Amino acid sequence: MSWFLYVIECVDGSLYTGISVDVQRRFAVHASGKGGRYTRSHPPRRIVAVQAFPDRGTAASAEHRVKRLTVSGKLDFCRQNPPPS
């Protein structure tokens, strides 16, 4: 089973980063207000990046690296990893 790192753009323009095995389902949970604490107060607008990984450990390591990026670094990551159409 693949794991995915995803980045969500929130309605205020901020970016939220997470991991999941089903990005669309996880986005729906965030959108319903039952996702992470951050997306409860910053409602999600759209998925702006997705990257696949072979297992949870590598996805979590990548999530940690992306969360430490500057805003411009995160935007670069999003441009390089657009979600599938």
XYZ file of N, CA and C in Angstrom:
255
model
N 0.850 -1.179 0.000
C 0.000 0.000 0.000
C 0.897 1.244 0.000
N 0.572 2.190 -0.871
C 1.327 3.444 -0.921
C 0.798 4.441 0.099
N 1.699 5.259 0.586
C 1.354 6.390 1.433
C 1.615 7.652 0.638
N 0.862 8.697 0.939
C 0.976 9.948 0.202
C 1.188 11.119 1.146
N 2.078 11.989 0.761
C 2.229 13.286 1.415
C 1.357 14.242 0.610
N 0.572 15.060 1.286
C -0.293 16.007 0.581
C -0.155 17.383 1.210
N -0.406 18.406 0.391
C -0.433 19.782 0.872
C -1.787 20.357 0.478
N -2.449 20.953 1.445
C -3.756 21.577 1.235
C -3.596 23.085 1.358
N -4.204 23.807 0.432
C -4.298 25.264 0.559
C -5.589 25.558 1.318
N -5.495 26.344 2.367
C -6.658 26.707 3.165
C -7.282 27.994 2.626
N -8.511 28.305 3.053
C -9.211 29.473 2.518
C -8.488 30.787 2.817
N -7.659 30.816 3.856
C -6.910 32.029 4.172
C -5.564 32.084 3.442
N -5.306 31.097 2.558
C -4.062 31.068 1.803
C -2.936 30.306 2.473
N -3.131 29.862 3.708
C -2.093 29.096 4.394
C -2.039 27.680 3.825
N -0.953 26.976 4.136
C -0.747 25.627 3.622
C -0.687 24.630 4.772
N -1.373 23.504 4.608
C -1.381 22.431 5.603
C -0.764 21.198 4.951
N 0.136 20.529 5.655
C 0.815 19.344 5.140
C 0.471 18.134 5.999
N 0.178 17.007 5.343
C -0.131 15.786 6.068
C 0.194 14.564 5.240
N -0.048 13.379 5.819
C 0.141 12.120 5.096
C -1.115 11.269 5.244
N -1.344 10.402 4.252
C -2.517 9.533 4.267
C -2.354 8.448 3.221
N -3.133 7.384 3.345
C -3.173 6.371 2.298
C -4.251 6.714 1.267
N -5.186 7.600 1.620
C -6.271 8.015 0.721
C -6.451 9.528 0.849
N -5.819 10.264 -0.039
C -5.784 11.724 0.067
C -7.176 12.332 -0.084
N -7.967 11.853 -1.033
C -9.308 12.424 -1.236
C -10.194 12.217 -0.013
N -10.127 11.023 0.579
C -10.918 10.760 1.792
C -10.452 11.659 2.927
N -9.128 11.802 3.069
C -8.590 12.631 4.147
C -8.974 14.093 3.953
N -8.947 14.572 2.694
C -9.369 15.944 2.413
C -10.837 16.129 2.828
N -11.678 15.149 2.513
C -13.094 15.233 2.890
C -13.254 15.322 4.403
N -12.425 14.595 5.150
C -12.472 14.660 6.614
C -12.067 16.060 7.082
N -10.999 16.602 6.499
C -10.589 17.975 6.835
C -11.720 18.956 6.521
N -12.320 18.811 5.339
C -13.373 19.733 4.901
C -14.615 19.656 5.790
N -14.851 18.491 6.396
C -16.015 18.331 7.270
C -15.786 18.929 8.663
N -14.547 19.377 8.932
C -14.249 19.954 10.238
C -13.775 18.936 11.256
N -13.564 17.696 10.830
C -13.135 16.644 11.743
C -11.689 16.217 11.505
N -10.960 16.954 10.694
C -9.566 16.620 10.404
C -8.653 17.139 11.498
N -7.460 17.543 11.113
C -6.499 18.081 12.063
C -6.991 19.365 12.712
N -6.445 19.671 13.859
C -6.830 20.876 14.595
C -6.667 22.127 13.727
N -5.577 22.175 12.971
C -5.304 23.358 12.152
C -6.411 23.589 11.126
N -6.863 22.522 10.457
C -7.885 22.714 9.422
C -9.283 22.934 9.995
N -9.458 22.723 11.283
C -10.743 23.090 11.891
C -10.881 24.602 11.976
N -9.768 25.304 12.185
C -9.828 26.771 12.266
C -9.379 27.455 10.978
N -8.835 26.680 10.038
C -8.416 27.180 8.722
C -8.999 26.223 7.679
N -10.267 26.388 7.312
C -10.921 25.423 6.419
C -10.154 25.242 5.104
N -10.088 23.998 4.630
C -9.343 23.721 3.407
C -10.085 24.190 2.157
N -9.310 24.636 1.168
C -9.873 25.051 -0.115
C -9.658 23.969 -1.170
N -8.392 23.502 -1.304
C -8.086 22.529 -2.350
C -6.757 21.841 -2.052
N -6.573 20.693 -2.661
C -5.306 19.966 -2.581
C -4.380 20.570 -3.628
N -3.175 20.984 -3.215
C -2.248 21.623 -4.150
C -1.013 20.787 -4.460
N -0.772 19.718 -3.716
C 0.377 18.854 -3.994
C 0.144 17.464 -3.423
N 0.661 16.471 -4.148
C 0.610 15.078 -3.684
C 1.891 14.396 -4.150
N 2.493 13.622 -3.248
C 3.681 12.847 -3.584
C 3.540 11.466 -2.946
N 3.792 10.411 -3.729
C 3.639 9.032 -3.256
C 4.935 8.512 -2.639
N 4.773 7.622 -1.644
C 5.891 6.974 -0.971
C 5.544 5.505 -0.749
N 6.546 4.643 -0.667
C 6.268 3.213 -0.534
C 5.755 2.783 0.842
N 6.018 3.599 1.863
C 5.585 3.205 3.208
C 5.393 4.435 4.087
N 4.800 4.182 5.248
C 4.467 5.282 6.161
C 5.714 6.012 6.658
N 6.759 5.287 6.943
C 7.974 5.895 7.486
C 8.590 6.923 6.546
N 8.700 6.568 5.282
C 9.287 7.529 4.333
C 8.350 8.704 4.090
N 7.046 8.444 4.105
C 6.083 9.545 3.955
C 6.170 10.500 5.143
N 6.289 9.956 6.352
C 6.389 10.785 7.554
C 7.684 11.592 7.563
N 8.770 10.997 7.104
C 10.041 11.731 7.023
C 9.936 12.883 6.036
N 9.303 12.629 4.895
C 9.117 13.685 3.899
C 8.200 14.779 4.437
N 7.161 14.392 5.171
C 6.255 15.378 5.770
C 7.043 16.300 6.703
N 7.896 15.722 7.511
C 8.702 16.514 8.436
C 9.583 17.512 7.674
N 10.216 17.045 6.594
C 11.065 17.940 5.794
C 10.255 19.076 5.175
N 9.082 18.765 4.626
C 8.256 19.800 3.981
C 7.763 20.799 5.016
N 7.373 20.331 6.179
C 6.884 21.242 7.221
C 7.965 22.223 7.675
N 9.225 21.858 7.514
C 10.321 22.741 7.920
C 10.708 23.739 6.834
N 10.142 23.611 5.628
C 10.463 24.531 4.538
C 9.873 25.911 4.800
N 10.464 26.917 4.172
C 9.873 28.254 4.183
C 8.627 28.227 3.302
N 7.853 29.291 3.354
C 6.654 29.369 2.508
C 7.037 29.244 1.036
N 8.091 29.939 0.621
C 8.494 29.850 -0.787
C 8.971 28.432 -1.122
N 9.622 27.770 -0.194
C 10.029 26.384 -0.409
C 8.832 25.462 -0.552
N 7.792 25.686 0.269
C 6.576 24.878 0.165
C 5.873 25.125 -1.166
N 5.857 26.384 -1.605
C 5.229 26.695 -2.894
C 5.992 26.035 -4.036
N 7.315 26.018 -3.962
C 8.127 25.313 -4.960
C 7.788 23.820 -4.956
N 7.690 23.235 -3.771
C 7.323 21.827 -3.649
C 5.969 21.575 -4.317
N 5.015 22.465 -4.085
C 3.679 22.303 -4.670
C 3.728 22.391 -6.199
N 4.512 23.305 -6.730
C 4.631 23.413 -8.189
C 5.261 22.163 -8.789
N 6.170 21.540 -8.075
C 6.871 20.345 -8.570
C 6.060 19.061 -8.383
N 5.023 19.092 -7.543
C 4.242 17.891 -7.218
C 2.740 18.149 -7.275
N 2.241 18.596 -8.440
C 0.803 18.880 -8.512
C -0.020 17.608 -8.300
N -1.236 17.754 -7.787
C -2.072 16.568 -7.581
C -2.485 15.977 -8.930
N -2.747 14.673 -8.976
C -3.207 14.085 -10.233
C -4.551 14.671 -10.641
N -4.749 14.779 -11.915
C -6.008 15.368 -12.427
C -7.142 14.391 -12.392
